[in-house]
Amino acid sequence: CANEMNDVCVAGLLPECVPTDYVYYYEETYCKFASCIISERNYWDCECEAYRNYCNLYYMYAESQAACEVADCCDNTQEGDDRASCIPIT
């Protein structure tokens, strides 16, 4: 659904899809992830950037610690498929 999400983001339609309080969060996380994916970059690099974006956005909250740890792992791993080892399996 990356293309659809990107289309919503680029068209400025997020306020019609999510509560107002969540628009900024979506812009800074899901929209950036969708844009990365549709630009045909390595999936794991996009995942790592998404974790870094989340960490940067919420670094002051304890809940973001796990995301920041993933982002740190990615920062210390070469770009590409090797970064998959940093991403938790959910």
JSON list of C-alpha atoms in Angstrom, two decimals:
[
{"chain": "A", "resi": 1, "resn": "CYS", "atom": "CA", "xyz": [0.00, 0.00, 0.00]},
{"chain": "A", "resi": 2, "resn": "ALA", "atom": "CA", "xyz": [3.02, 2.30, -0.19]},
{"chain": "A", "resi": 3, "resn": "ASN", "atom": "CA", "xyz": [1.81, 3.90, -3.41]},
{"chain": "A", "resi": 4, "resn": "GLU", "atom": "CA", "xyz": [-1.61, 4.63, -1.95]},
{"chain": "A", "resi": 5, "resn": "MET", "atom": "CA", "xyz": [-0.15, 6.00, 1.28]},
{"chain": "A", "resi": 6, "resn": "ASN", "atom": "CA", "xyz": [2.24, 8.20, -0.65]},
{"chain": "A", "resi": 7, "resn": "ASP", "atom": "CA", "xyz": [-0.59, 9.49, -2.83]},
{"chain": "A", "resi": 8, "resn": "VAL", "atom": "CA", "xyz": [-2.58, 10.47, 0.28]},
{"chain": "A", "resi": 9, "resn": "CYS", "atom": "CA", "xyz": [0.47, 12.17, 1.78]},
{"chain": "A", "resi": 10, "resn": "VAL", "atom": "CA", "xyz": [1.47, 14.06, -1.35]},
{"chain": "A", "resi": 11, "resn": "ALA", "atom": "CA", "xyz": [-2.09, 15.20, -2.00]},
{"chain": "A", "resi": 12, "resn": "GLY", "atom": "CA", "xyz": [-2.34, 16.58, 1.55]},
{"chain": "A", "resi": 13, "resn": "LEU", "atom": "CA", "xyz": [-5.28, 14.32, 2.37]},
{"chain": "A", "resi": 14, "resn": "LEU", "atom": "CA", "xyz": [-4.09, 13.04, 5.74]},
{"chain": "A", "resi": 15, "resn": "PRO", "atom": "CA", "xyz": [-6.46, 15.33, 7.67]},
{"chain": "A", "resi": 16, "resn": "GLU", "atom": "CA", "xyz": [-9.33, 13.53, 5.93]},
{"chain": "A", "resi": 17, "resn": "CYS", "atom": "CA", "xyz": [-8.00, 10.11, 6.95]},
{"chain": "A", "resi": 18, "resn": "VAL", "atom": "CA", "xyz": [-6.65, 10.42, 10.48]},
{"chain": "A", "resi": 19, "resn": "PRO", "atom": "CA", "xyz": [-7.54, 12.47, 13.55]},
{"chain": "A", "resi": 20, "resn": "THR", "atom": "CA", "xyz": [-5.96, 15.93, 13.58]},
{"chain": "A", "resi": 21, "resn": "ASP", "atom": "CA", "xyz": [-3.71, 15.02, 16.50]},
{"chain": "A", "resi": 22, "resn": "TYR", "atom": "CA", "xyz": [-2.13, 12.24, 14.40]},
{"chain": "A", "resi": 23, "resn": "VAL", "atom": "CA", "xyz": [-1.45, 14.13, 11.17]},
{"chain": "A", "resi": 24, "resn": "TYR", "atom": "CA", "xyz": [2.06, 15.26, 12.15]},
{"chain": "A", "resi": 25, "resn": "TYR", "atom": "CA", "xyz": [2.96, 11.74, 13.34]},
{"chain": "A", "resi": 26, "resn": "TYR", "atom": "CA", "xyz": [1.84, 10.24, 10.03]},
{"chain": "A", "resi": 27, "resn": "GLU", "atom": "CA", "xyz": [3.70, 12.89, 8.04]},
{"chain": "A", "resi": 28, "resn": "GLU", "atom": "CA", "xyz": [6.92, 12.23, 9.94]},
{"chain": "A", "resi": 29, "resn": "THR", "atom": "CA", "xyz": [6.70, 8.43, 9.94]},
{"chain": "A", "resi": 30, "resn": "TYR", "atom": "CA", "xyz": [4.35, 6.68, 7.52]},
{"chain": "A", "resi": 31, "resn": "CYS", "atom": "CA", "xyz": [4.57, 9.27, 4.75]},
{"chain": "A", "resi": 32, "resn": "LYS", "atom": "CA", "xyz": [8.36, 9.22, 4.81]},
{"chain": "A", "resi": 33, "resn": "PHE", "atom": "CA", "xyz": [8.37, 5.41, 4.84]},
{"chain": "A", "resi": 34, "resn": "ALA", "atom": "CA", "xyz": [5.96, 5.23, 1.88]},
{"chain": "A", "resi": 35, "resn": "SER", "atom": "CA", "xyz": [8.04, 7.73, -0.06]},
{"chain": "A", "resi": 36, "resn": "CYS", "atom": "CA", "xyz": [11.18, 5.71, 0.61]},
{"chain": "A", "resi": 37, "resn": "ILE", "atom": "CA", "xyz": [9.54, 2.46, -0.52]},
{"chain": "A", "resi": 38, "resn": "ILE", "atom": "CA", "xyz": [8.15, 3.84, -3.77]},
{"chain": "A", "resi": 39, "resn": "SER", "atom": "CA", "xyz": [11.54, 5.34, -4.63]},
{"chain": "A", "resi": 40, "resn": "GLU", "atom": "CA", "xyz": [12.68, 1.69, -4.87]},
{"chain": "A", "resi": 41, "resn": "ARG", "atom": "CA", "xyz": [15.31, 2.00, -2.19]},
{"chain": "A", "resi": 42, "resn": "ASN", "atom": "CA", "xyz": [16.31, -1.07, -0.21]},
{"chain": "A", "resi": 43, "resn": "TYR", "atom": "CA", "xyz": [13.43, -2.15, 2.02]},
{"chain": "A", "resi": 44, "resn": "TRP", "atom": "CA", "xyz": [15.63, -2.54, 5.09]},
{"chain": "A", "resi": 45, "resn": "ASP", "atom": "CA", "xyz": [17.13, 0.91, 4.64]},
{"chain": "A", "resi": 46, "resn": "CYS", "atom": "CA", "xyz": [13.59, 2.31, 4.54]},
{"chain": "A", "resi": 47, "resn": "GLU", "atom": "CA", "xyz": [12.69, 0.35, 7.69]},
{"chain": "A", "resi": 48, "resn": "CYS", "atom": "CA", "xyz": [15.76, 1.68, 9.46]},
{"chain": "A", "resi": 49, "resn": "GLU", "atom": "CA", "xyz": [14.92, 5.25, 8.47]},
{"chain": "A", "resi": 50, "resn": "ALA", "atom": "CA", "xyz": [11.39, 4.74, 9.79]},
{"chain": "A", "resi": 51, "resn": "TYR", "atom": "CA", "xyz": [12.77, 3.64, 13.16]},
{"chain": "A", "resi": 52, "resn": "ARG", "atom": "CA", "xyz": [15.14, 6.63, 13.21]},
{"chain": "A", "resi": 53, "resn": "ASN", "atom": "CA", "xyz": [12.27, 8.99, 12.34]},
{"chain": "A", "resi": 54, "resn": "TYR", "atom": "CA", "xyz": [10.15, 7.55, 15.15]},
{"chain": "A", "resi": 55, "resn": "CYS", "atom": "CA", "xyz": [13.05, 7.74, 17.58]},
{"chain": "A", "resi": 56, "resn": "ASN", "atom": "CA", "xyz": [13.79, 11.36, 16.65]},
{"chain": "A", "resi": 57, "resn": "LEU", "atom": "CA", "xyz": [10.14, 12.28, 16.97]},
{"chain": "A", "resi": 58, "resn": "TYR", "atom": "CA", "xyz": [9.58, 10.64, 20.36]},
{"chain": "A", "resi": 59, "resn": "TYR", "atom": "CA", "xyz": [13.08, 10.34, 21.86]},
{"chain": "A", "resi": 60, "resn": "MET", "atom": "CA", "xyz": [11.94, 11.93, 25.11]},
{"chain": "A", "resi": 61, "resn": "TYR", "atom": "CA", "xyz": [9.46, 9.15, 25.85]},
{"chain": "A", "resi": 62, "resn": "ALA", "atom": "CA", "xyz": [10.43, 5.82, 27.40]},
{"chain": "A", "resi": 63, "resn": "GLU", "atom": "CA", "xyz": [8.22, 4.02, 24.86]},
{"chain": "A", "resi": 64, "resn": "SER", "atom": "CA", "xyz": [10.59, 5.06, 22.08]},
{"chain": "A", "resi": 65, "resn": "GLN", "atom": "CA", "xyz": [13.63, 3.37, 23.63]},
{"chain": "A", "resi": 66, "resn": "ALA", "atom": "CA", "xyz": [13.17, 0.15, 21.65]},
{"chain": "A", "resi": 67, "resn": "ALA", "atom": "CA", "xyz": [12.80, 2.07, 18.38]},
{"chain": "A", "resi": 68, "resn": "CYS", "atom": "CA", "xyz": [15.92, 4.07, 19.18]},
{"chain": "A", "resi": 69, "resn": "GLU", "atom": "CA", "xyz": [17.85, 0.85, 19.85]},
{"chain": "A", "resi": 70, "resn": "VAL", "atom": "CA", "xyz": [16.81, -0.48, 16.43]},
{"chain": "A", "resi": 71, "resn": "ALA", "atom": "CA", "xyz": [17.80, 2.82, 14.81]},
{"chain": "A", "resi": 72, "resn": "ASP", "atom": "CA", "xyz": [21.17, 2.72, 16.57]},
{"chain": "A", "resi": 73, "resn": "CYS", "atom": "CA", "xyz": [21.75, -0.83, 15.34]},
{"chain": "A", "resi": 74, "resn": "CYS", "atom": "CA", "xyz": [20.94, 0.29, 11.81]},
{"chain": "A", "resi": 75, "resn": "ASP", "atom": "CA", "xyz": [23.30, 3.24, 12.11]},
{"chain": "A", "resi": 76, "resn": "ASN", "atom": "CA", "xyz": [26.08, 0.80, 12.96]},
{"chain": "A", "resi": 77, "resn": "THR", "atom": "CA", "xyz": [25.29, -1.63, 10.13]},
{"chain": "A", "resi": 78, "resn": "GLN", "atom": "CA", "xyz": [26.06, -1.23, 6.45]},
{"chain": "A", "resi": 79, "resn": "GLU", "atom": "CA", "xyz": [23.19, -0.19, 4.25]},
{"chain": "A", "resi": 80, "resn": "GLY", "atom": "CA", "xyz": [21.27, -2.92, 2.53]},
{"chain": "A", "resi": 81, "resn": "ASP", "atom": "CA", "xyz": [20.09, -6.37, 3.45]},
{"chain": "A", "resi": 82, "resn": "ASP", "atom": "CA", "xyz": [22.47, -6.64, 6.43]},
{"chain": "A", "resi": 83, "resn": "ARG", "atom": "CA", "xyz": [20.23, -4.21, 8.26]},
{"chain": "A", "resi": 84, "resn": "ALA", "atom": "CA", "xyz": [17.45, -6.81, 8.39]},
{"chain": "A", "resi": 85, "resn": "SER", "atom": "CA", "xyz": [19.15, -8.26, 11.46]},
{"chain": "A", "resi": 86, "resn": "CYS", "atom": "CA", "xyz": [18.38, -5.02, 13.34]},
{"chain": "A", "resi": 87, "resn": "ILE", "atom": "CA", "xyz": [14.64, -5.12, 12.74]},
{"chain": "A", "resi": 88, "resn": "PRO", "atom": "CA", "xyz": [12.59, -7.03, 15.33]},
{"chain": "A", "resi": 89, "resn": "ILE", "atom": "CA", "xyz": [10.28, -9.68, 13.99]},
{"chain": "A", "resi": 90, "resn": "THR", "atom": "CA", "xyz": [6.72, -8.93, 15.00]}
]
